[in-house]
Tab-separated table of C-alpha atoms and ligand atoms in Angstrom:
chain	number	residue	atom	x	y	z
L	1	MET	CA	4.795	34.079	23.394
L	2	GLU	CA	6.651	30.926	24.401
L	3	LYS	CA	10.247	29.898	22.875
L	4	VAL	CA	11.877	26.771	22.823
L	5	THR	CA	15.442	26.309	21.333
L	6	ILE	CA	16.591	23.548	19.310
L	7	SER	CA	20.327	23.130	20.106
L	8	LEU	CA	22.305	21.972	17.277
L	9	GLY	CA	25.251	24.251	17.054
L	10	SER	CA	25.515	26.282	14.028
L	11	ARG	CA	22.088	24.682	12.976
L	12	SER	CA	20.274	25.796	16.114
L	13	TYR	CA	17.134	27.373	15.921
L	14	THR	CA	13.913	28.933	17.790
L	15	ILE	CA	10.545	27.571	17.779
L	16	VAL	CA	8.067	30.268	18.587
L	17	ILE	CA	4.432	29.600	19.861
L	18	SER	CA	1.562	31.931	20.441
L	19	SER	CA	-1.815	32.737	19.153
L	20	GLY	CA	-2.437	35.320	16.603
L	21	LEU	CA	1.092	35.951	15.343
L	22	CYS	CA	0.537	35.516	11.737
L	23	ASN	CA	-2.102	38.128	11.782
L	24	ASP	CA	0.324	40.864	13.265
L	25	ILE	CA	1.746	43.145	10.926
L	26	SER	CA	4.923	43.357	13.033
L	27	PHE	CA	5.544	39.815	12.751
L	28	TRP	CA	6.299	39.479	9.127
L	29	PRO	CA	9.460	41.828	8.849
L	30	LEU	CA	11.209	39.231	11.001
L	31	ILE	CA	11.381	36.976	7.932
L	32	SER	CA	13.941	39.329	6.561
L	33	GLY	CA	14.346	41.164	3.023
L	34	ASP	CA	15.473	38.103	1.045
L	35	ARG	CA	13.176	36.562	-1.682
L	36	VAL	CA	10.680	34.182	-0.364
L	37	MET	CA	8.697	31.280	-1.953
L	38	ILE	CA	5.437	29.977	0.083
L	39	VAL	CA	4.646	26.534	-0.480
L	40	THR	CA	0.994	25.398	0.461
L	41	ASN	CA	-1.917	23.554	-0.531
L	42	GLU	CA	-5.283	24.259	-2.108
L	43	THR	CA	-7.263	24.041	1.153
L	44	LEU	CA	-5.183	26.528	3.286
L	45	SER	CA	-4.463	28.843	0.390
L	46	SER	CA	-8.147	29.334	-0.210
L	47	MET	CA	-8.388	30.248	3.623
L	48	TYR	CA	-5.247	32.111	4.423
L	49	LEU	CA	-3.095	32.801	1.508
L	50	GLY	CA	-4.474	36.087	0.276
L	51	LYS	CA	-4.197	37.573	3.813
L	52	ILE	CA	-0.566	36.383	4.399
L	53	LEU	CA	0.216	37.861	0.717
L	54	THR	CA	-1.096	40.989	1.690
L	55	LEU	CA	0.710	41.347	4.961
L	56	MET	CA	4.092	40.226	3.680
L	57	LYS	CA	3.859	42.729	0.739
L	58	LYS	CA	3.087	45.408	3.306
L	59	SER	CA	6.412	44.482	4.864
L	60	LYS	CA	7.984	44.594	1.244
L	61	ILE	CA	8.879	41.011	1.304
L	62	LYS	CA	9.520	39.687	-2.263
L	63	VAL	CA	7.051	36.746	-2.283
L	64	ASP	CA	5.990	34.000	-4.798
L	65	TYR	CA	4.015	30.987	-3.977
L	66	VAL	CA	3.231	27.403	-5.001
L	67	ILE	CA	-0.054	25.848	-4.407
L	68	LEU	CA	-0.215	21.937	-4.388
L	69	PRO	CA	-2.880	19.662	-4.332
L	70	ASP	CA	-3.950	18.561	-0.662
L	71	GLY	CA	-3.198	15.002	0.556
L	72	GLU	CA	-0.593	12.388	1.541
L	73	LYS	CA	-1.092	10.832	-1.723
L	74	TYR	CA	0.988	13.886	-3.223
L	75	LYS	CA	3.588	13.599	-0.892
L	76	ASN	CA	5.866	12.170	-3.742
L	77	ILE	CA	8.875	12.882	-5.739
L	78	LYS	CA	6.731	14.349	-8.449
L	79	THR	CA	5.445	16.955	-6.088
L	80	VAL	CA	9.036	18.060	-5.077
L	81	ASP	CA	9.919	18.225	-8.775
L	82	ARG	CA	7.092	20.755	-9.225
L	83	ILE	CA	8.304	22.950	-6.490
L	84	ILE	CA	11.762	22.804	-7.999
L	85	GLY	CA	10.367	23.646	-11.481
L	86	SER	CA	8.616	26.834	-9.752
L	87	LEU	CA	11.806	27.864	-8.103
L	88	LEU	CA	13.514	27.659	-11.321
L	89	GLN	CA	10.914	29.281	-13.617
L	90	LYS	CA	10.920	32.152	-11.142
L	91	SER	CA	14.673	32.272	-11.233
L	92	HIS	CA	15.163	31.871	-7.301
L	93	GLY	CA	18.736	31.378	-6.369
L	94	ARG	CA	20.229	30.153	-3.042
L	95	ASP	CA	19.144	33.078	-1.039
L	96	THR	CA	15.524	32.432	-1.185
L	97	ILE	CA	13.741	31.307	1.843
L	98	LEU	CA	11.190	28.631	1.368
L	99	ILE	CA	8.213	29.009	3.931
L	100	ALA	CA	6.330	25.643	4.332
L	101	PHE	CA	2.710	26.838	5.049
L	102	GLY	CA	0.424	23.712	6.034
L	103	GLY	CA	0.288	20.496	7.933
L	104	GLY	CA	3.011	17.715	7.999
L	105	VAL	CA	2.597	16.765	4.434
L	106	ILE	CA	3.801	20.338	3.038
L	107	GLY	CA	6.356	20.602	5.775
L	108	ASP	CA	7.866	17.306	4.954
L	109	ILE	CA	7.666	17.856	1.188
L	110	THR	CA	9.026	21.636	1.382
L	111	GLY	CA	11.770	20.840	3.836
L	112	PHE	CA	12.945	17.982	1.388
L	113	ALA	CA	12.813	20.411	-1.676
L	114	ALA	CA	14.773	22.972	0.487
L	115	ALA	CA	17.353	20.375	1.232
L	116	ILE	CA	18.188	19.535	-2.447
L	117	TYR	CA	17.408	22.735	-4.317
L	118	GLN	CA	20.909	24.140	-5.432
L	119	ARG	CA	22.375	22.002	-2.655
L	120	GLY	CA	20.148	23.486	0.037
L	121	ILE	CA	18.149	26.833	0.766
L	122	ARG	CA	16.824	27.845	3.969
L	123	PHE	CA	13.273	27.138	5.081
L	124	ILE	CA	10.879	28.041	7.524
L	125	GLN	CA	8.115	26.133	9.029
L	126	ILE	CA	4.748	27.692	9.719
L	127	PRO	CA	2.890	24.539	10.777
L	128	THR	CA	-1.273	24.722	10.528
L	129	SER	CA	-2.185	21.267	11.850
L	130	LEU	CA	-1.777	20.171	15.225
L	131	LEU	CA	0.404	17.338	14.363
L	132	ALA	CA	2.618	19.427	12.655
L	133	GLN	CA	2.825	21.885	15.414
L	134	VAL	CA	3.709	19.498	17.941
L	135	ASP	CA	5.857	17.125	15.895
L	136	SER	CA	6.477	17.194	12.306
L	137	SER	CA	7.550	20.766	11.940
L	138	VAL	CA	10.307	20.217	14.788
L	139	GLY	CA	13.591	18.221	14.079
L	140	GLY	CA	14.555	18.390	10.490
L	141	LYS	CA	13.054	15.202	9.181
L	142	THR	CA	12.123	16.039	5.700
L	143	GLY	CA	10.942	13.720	2.975
L	144	VAL	CA	8.411	11.850	0.677
L	145	ASN	CA	6.859	8.551	0.328
L	146	HIS	CA	7.745	5.861	-2.229
L	147	ILE	CA	5.064	3.498	-3.363
L	148	LEU	CA	6.910	0.706	-1.398
L	149	GLY	CA	7.205	2.558	1.605
L	150	LYS	CA	6.513	5.691	3.591
L	151	ASN	CA	9.185	8.313	4.036
L	152	MET	CA	11.679	6.267	2.102
L	153	ILE	CA	13.004	9.247	0.285
L	154	GLY	CA	14.430	12.300	2.462
L	155	ALA	CA	17.008	14.096	4.159
L	156	PHE	CA	17.851	15.480	7.658
L	157	TYR	CA	17.444	19.111	6.991
L	158	GLN	CA	16.798	21.871	9.804
L	159	PRO	CA	14.500	24.769	9.153
L	160	THR	CA	15.695	28.143	10.320
L	161	SER	CA	12.785	28.702	12.313
L	162	VAL	CA	9.379	27.490	13.154
L	163	ILE	CA	6.412	29.735	13.993
L	164	VAL	CA	3.559	28.225	15.573
L	165	ASP	CA	0.258	30.119	15.729
L	166	THR	CA	-2.413	28.237	17.258
L	167	ASP	CA	-5.113	30.515	15.503
L	168	PHE	CA	-4.741	28.279	12.590
L	169	LEU	CA	-6.313	25.420	14.684
L	170	CYS	CA	-9.489	26.972	14.571
L	171	SER	CA	-10.272	25.832	10.972
L	172	LEU	CA	-8.616	22.430	11.368
L	173	PRO	CA	-11.343	19.614	10.847
L	174	ALA	CA	-11.979	17.442	14.214
L	175	ARG	CA	-10.606	14.347	12.869
L	176	GLU	CA	-7.205	15.975	11.922
L	177	PHE	CA	-7.202	17.678	15.585
L	178	SER	CA	-7.604	14.066	16.806
L	179	SER	CA	-4.714	12.776	14.652
L	180	GLY	CA	-2.660	15.316	16.315
L	181	LEU	CA	-3.717	14.279	19.824
L	182	ALA	CA	-2.163	10.813	19.036
L	183	GLU	CA	1.112	12.145	18.697
L	184	ILE	CA	0.840	14.228	21.948
L	185	ILE	CA	-0.322	11.223	23.753
L	186	LYS	CA	2.690	9.454	22.386
L	187	TYR	CA	5.165	11.929	23.897
L	188	GLY	CA	3.409	11.239	27.356
L	189	ILE	CA	3.774	7.497	27.214
L	190	ALA	CA	7.166	7.384	25.596
L	191	LEU	CA	8.859	10.193	27.740
L	192	ASP	CA	7.059	11.637	30.438
L	193	SER	CA	4.302	10.370	32.921
L	194	SER	CA	3.504	13.543	34.469
L	195	PHE	CA	2.831	15.341	30.923
L	196	PHE	CA	0.767	12.088	30.182
L	197	GLN	CA	-1.394	12.797	33.723
L	198	TRP	CA	-1.635	16.425	32.331
L	199	ILE	CA	-3.070	15.393	29.113
L	200	GLU	CA	-5.553	13.054	30.971
L	201	GLN	CA	-6.626	16.211	33.162
L	202	ASN	CA	-6.570	18.711	30.314
L	203	LEU	CA	-7.790	16.806	27.168
L	204	ASP	CA	-11.326	18.387	27.116
L	205	LEU	CA	-9.703	22.060	27.214
L	206	LEU	CA	-7.553	20.835	24.341
L	207	MET	CA	-10.457	19.562	22.352
L	208	VAL	CA	-12.191	22.892	22.537
L	209	LEU	CA	-9.019	24.678	21.695
L	210	GLU	CA	-8.666	26.632	24.887
L	211	LYS	CA	-5.430	28.946	24.155
L	212	HIS	CA	-3.543	28.577	27.176
L	213	ALA	CA	-3.841	24.743	27.401
L	214	LEU	CA	-2.984	24.569	23.695
L	215	VAL	CA	0.099	26.772	24.218
L	216	TYR	CA	1.457	24.840	27.033
L	217	CYS	CA	0.806	21.391	25.291
L	218	ILE	CA	2.491	22.409	22.195
L	219	ARG	CA	5.501	23.867	24.165
L	220	LYS	CA	5.853	20.776	26.358
L	221	CYS	CA	5.750	18.620	23.159
L	222	CYS	CA	8.487	20.917	21.315
L	223	GLU	CA	10.554	20.660	24.703
L	224	LEU	CA	10.438	16.948	24.735
L	225	LYS	CA	11.337	16.616	21.219
L	226	ALA	CA	14.071	19.240	21.406
L	227	SER	CA	15.801	17.471	23.941
L	228	LEU	CA	15.891	14.149	21.921
L	229	VAL	CA	16.851	16.030	18.750
L	230	SER	CA	19.609	17.913	20.388
L	231	ASN	CA	21.119	14.725	21.454
L	232	ASP	CA	20.443	12.538	18.556
L	233	GLU	CA	19.936	14.671	15.510
L	234	HIS	CA	20.123	11.641	13.151
L	235	ASP	CA	17.846	9.124	14.731
L	236	ILE	CA	20.323	6.490	15.848
L	237	GLY	CA	19.880	6.355	19.487
L	238	TYR	CA	16.954	7.847	22.039
L	239	ARG	CA	15.414	10.029	19.235
L	240	SER	CA	13.869	6.612	18.147
L	241	LEU	CA	11.690	6.601	21.239
L	242	LEU	CA	9.577	9.055	19.360
L	243	ASN	CA	8.766	6.077	16.916
L	244	LEU	CA	6.385	4.604	19.524
L	245	GLY	CA	3.699	2.984	17.597
L	246	HIS	CA	4.988	4.065	14.233
L	247	THR	CA	6.340	0.791	12.660
L	248	PHE	CA	2.806	-0.652	12.858
L	249	GLY	CA	1.247	2.748	11.920
L	250	HIS	CA	3.259	2.966	8.860
L	251	ALA	CA	2.239	-0.501	7.762
L	252	ILE	CA	-1.246	0.628	8.069
L	253	GLU	CA	-0.773	3.790	5.942
L	254	ALA	CA	0.949	2.167	3.423
L	255	PHE	CA	-1.293	-1.010	3.196
L	256	MET	CA	-4.412	1.160	3.165
L	257	GLY	CA	-3.113	3.426	0.638
L	258	TYR	CA	-1.618	6.961	1.765
L	259	GLY	CA	-4.407	9.065	2.988
L	260	LYS	CA	-7.027	6.642	3.899
L	261	TRP	CA	-6.123	6.372	7.506
L	262	LEU	CA	-4.619	9.500	8.969
L	263	HIS	CA	-1.122	9.267	10.302
L	264	GLY	CA	-2.463	9.795	14.038
L	265	GLU	CA	-5.075	7.233	13.590
L	266	ALA	CA	-2.619	4.678	12.269
L	267	ILE	CA	-0.282	5.578	15.245
L	268	SER	CA	-2.976	5.355	17.812
L	269	VAL	CA	-3.550	1.817	16.694
L	270	GLY	CA	0.446	1.078	16.577
L	271	ILE	CA	0.504	2.358	19.993
L	272	VAL	CA	-1.947	-0.052	21.457
L	273	MET	CA	-0.051	-2.960	19.584
L	274	ALA	CA	3.317	-1.908	21.261
L	275	VAL	CA	1.136	-1.764	24.552
L	276	ARG	CA	0.095	-5.407	23.780
L	277	ILE	CA	3.464	-6.532	23.237
L	278	ALA	CA	4.701	-4.865	26.622
L	279	GLU	CA	2.277	-6.649	28.452
L	280	ARG	CA	3.413	-9.794	27.261
L	281	PHE	CA	7.296	-9.063	27.191
L	282	VAL	CA	8.085	-6.676	30.149
L	283	GLN	CA	4.988	-7.093	32.405
L	284	PHE	CA	3.510	-3.632	31.476
L	285	LYS	CA	0.809	-3.463	34.198
L	286	SER	CA	-2.884	-3.660	32.615
L	287	GLU	CA	-4.044	-0.644	34.557
L	288	HIS	CA	-1.593	1.452	32.501
L	289	SER	CA	-2.893	-0.245	29.499
L	290	ASN	CA	-6.259	0.915	30.203
L	291	ARG	CA	-5.277	4.696	30.869
L	292	ILE	CA	-3.647	4.630	27.376
L	293	ILE	CA	-6.598	3.163	25.816
L	294	ASN	CA	-9.224	5.296	27.607
L	295	LEU	CA	-7.224	8.384	26.678
L	296	LEU	CA	-6.989	7.248	23.175
L	297	GLN	CA	-10.650	6.765	22.827
L	298	ARG	CA	-11.472	9.977	24.728
L	299	ALA	CA	-9.529	11.610	21.963
L	300	ASN	CA	-11.793	9.926	19.221
L	301	LEU	CA	-8.822	7.638	18.001
L	302	PRO	CA	-9.261	4.148	16.828
L	303	ILE	CA	-7.751	1.178	18.884
L	304	GLN	CA	-8.316	-1.546	16.283
L	305	GLY	CA	-6.755	-1.870	13.028
L	306	PRO	CA	-8.320	-1.830	9.733
L	307	THR	CA	-10.278	-5.370	9.624
L	308	GLU	CA	-8.832	-6.311	6.028
L	309	MET	CA	-5.128	-6.442	7.246
L	310	THR	CA	-3.538	-9.515	8.635
L	311	ALA	CA	-0.542	-10.083	10.888
L	312	ASN	CA	1.548	-11.013	7.663
L	313	ASN	CA	0.252	-7.679	5.805
L	314	TYR	CA	1.735	-5.710	8.793
L	315	LEU	CA	4.995	-7.682	8.793
L	316	SER	CA	5.654	-7.383	5.135
L	317	TYR	CA	5.699	-3.598	5.539
L	318	MET	CA	7.262	-3.584	8.975
L	319	ILE	CA	10.284	-5.304	7.845
L	320	ARG	CA	10.783	-2.545	5.030
L	321	ASP	CA	10.472	0.161	7.575
L	322	LYS	CA	13.599	2.128	8.298
L	323	LYS	CA	13.622	0.956	11.785
L	324	THR	CA	14.844	-2.698	11.058
L	325	VAL	CA	18.723	-3.496	11.402
L	326	SER	CA	19.797	-6.577	9.678
L	327	ASN	CA	16.283	-7.540	9.142
L	328	GLN	CA	15.464	-7.756	12.742
L	329	LEU	CA	12.401	-5.612	13.825
L	330	ARG	CA	13.334	-2.796	16.230
L	331	LEU	CA	10.307	-1.740	18.191
L	332	VAL	CA	9.918	1.073	20.781
L	333	ILE	CA	7.976	-0.627	23.538
L	334	PRO	CA	6.751	1.131	26.878
L	335	LEU	CA	8.229	-0.379	30.300
L	336	SER	CA	5.674	1.733	32.166
L	337	ILE	CA	3.548	5.190	31.214
L	338	GLY	CA	6.664	7.765	30.701
L	339	VAL	CA	9.454	5.306	30.105
L	340	SER	CA	10.076	3.362	27.071
L	341	GLU	CA	13.101	1.654	25.528
L	342	ILE	CA	13.961	0.222	21.991
L	343	ARG	CA	14.076	-3.529	21.774
L	344	ASP	CA	15.318	-5.755	18.747
L	345	ASN	CA	14.734	-9.116	20.384
L	346	ILE	CA	10.992	-9.290	20.524
L	347	PRO	CA	10.224	-13.162	19.347
L	348	ASN	CA	8.035	-12.700	16.004
L	349	GLN	CA	5.127	-14.839	17.353
L	350	LEU	CA	4.630	-12.251	20.072
L	351	ILE	CA	4.452	-9.533	17.539
L	352	ILE	CA	2.093	-11.571	15.521
L	353	ASP	CA	-0.227	-12.055	18.811
L	354	ALA	CA	-0.256	-8.455	19.688
L	355	ILE	CA	-1.423	-7.443	15.975
L	356	SER	CA	-3.940	-9.976	15.934
L	357	GLU	CA	-5.435	-8.929	19.234
L	358	CYS	CA	-5.955	-5.281	17.853
I	1	LIG	N1	8.994	15.010	9.837
I	1	LIG	C1	8.497	14.688	10.971
I	1	LIG	O1	9.420	14.431	11.896
I	1	LIG	C2	7.443	13.955	10.953
I	1	LIG	C3	6.561	13.555	12.157
I	1	LIG	C4	5.326	12.997	12.281
I	1	LIG	C5	4.479	13.164	11.070
I	1	LIG	N2	5.081	13.484	9.731
I	1	LIG	C6	4.387	13.200	8.661
I	1	LIG	O2	3.261	14.551	8.765
I	1	LIG	C7	2.398	14.080	7.836
I	1	LIG	C8	0.941	14.417	8.664
I	1	LIG	O3	0.842	15.498	8.733
I	1	LIG	P1	-0.514	16.149	9.228
I	1	LIG	O4	-1.621	15.329	10.041
I	1	LIG	O5	-0.704	17.603	9.433
I	1	LIG	O6	-1.504	15.948	7.579
I	1	LIG	P2	-1.428	17.061	6.427
I	1	LIG	O7	-0.455	17.837	6.120
I	1	LIG	O8	-2.237	16.103	5.373
I	1	LIG	O9	-2.769	17.903	7.135
I	1	LIG	C9	-3.860	17.338	7.535
I	1	LIG	C10	-5.154	17.986	6.713
I	1	LIG	O10	-5.663	19.189	7.301
I	1	LIG	C11	-5.621	20.152	6.210
I	1	LIG	N3	-5.028	21.350	7.276
I	1	LIG	C12	-3.806	21.468	7.846
I	1	LIG	N4	-3.954	22.538	8.574
I	1	LIG	C13	-5.373	23.051	8.424
I	1	LIG	C14	-6.003	24.128	9.188
I	1	LIG	N5	-5.493	25.109	9.841
I	1	LIG	N6	-7.336	24.277	8.915
I	1	LIG	C15	-7.935	23.587	7.890
I	1	LIG	N7	-7.056	22.470	7.245
I	1	LIG	C16	-5.946	22.013	7.721
I	1	LIG	C17	-4.597	19.761	5.089
I	1	LIG	O11	-5.027	20.744	4.153
I	1	LIG	C18	-4.970	18.313	5.217
I	1	LIG	O12	-6.082	18.328	4.324
I	1	LIG	C19	2.645	12.603	7.237
I	1	LIG	O13	3.118	12.558	6.016
I	1	LIG	C20	3.552	12.070	8.358
I	1	LIG	O14	4.579	11.110	7.745
I	1	LIG	C21	6.480	13.903	9.781
I	2	LIG	ZN1	4.229	10.517	13.682
């Protein structure tokens, strides 16, 4: 079992990473004797909820659950209201622990519900998608989408623990697995060249769900994220480096309608756009661009945006993204593989050219 700590003073917590954890009867009593409400979706509940409820009940945990429809399009304020309604109907108080059991969508919605229910109750993340295991379950960004922009309603609110069981990945559809790989590749490009090289060498093992490779890779991503989050919880400095590709990607997700393009797919195209800017703006080497594009393609990720989107379509969404300061776009661009920087002085035409090229 691997452990990574997020150091945030009294809000510190541990991420536990292993295979087979949630099937282990000795694991569940660690959730303590408080009341628990599991939040999950229809897909995951049909596969796993019965088994989990049995194990929890054997451990004498008082558990309720709420099952949401599956999909990014339900990541909205109405769904949060539904969770709050369930909590109230079942008379849950401030001692209840919410458990987010699902991918990033369930994690983001549940975390936000936990942040605002009775001014804040505890929550635990049990991420089941690769993307959630390497990224979204860690760091305390919670929230939902607004029709005018992604993640526009939310709060920074840390979980009390994160439990990563790689066995859940066995049922994850291949396209979703690739979406998670986009975030993994992002960590390498933005922060760590030797990890990027490790991904190049071990991608095939990851794609056949080899346990040791998976646990190492997830731990590495969590460690990289932990170091940024511990120093910049509210994303005003270096944590923003994790937004590599995201300003473009969020524009694709919002323009296409949430859920049509997977988050990681949109981020993959966004990374290529950031690379194209870097080639023109900071002389990013073309051999590095080729390595990145090659790796994204090996991971079955797109490198070209939706044909129906024009550069202006991108810009209109990008300007609304949270990364703008006084309407000036702030973008993360790689300087070389493993080193990146936030820039707010990129000429608009250069951004338009990079978008048009993809
Ligand atoms: N909070 C953050 O820091 C952060 C970071 C990155 C992404 N995100 C958010 O995360 C979301 C994307 O997360 P995601 O990619 O996990 O999407 P998701 O939650 O929609 O899950 C993807 C699909 O896989 C299914 N699924 C999940 N685990 C499964 C399993 N083990 N077996 C079978 N099916 C499974 C889900 O039901 C869903 O259909 C986006 O909303 C994005 O904005 C948040
Ligand atoms: Zn992301």
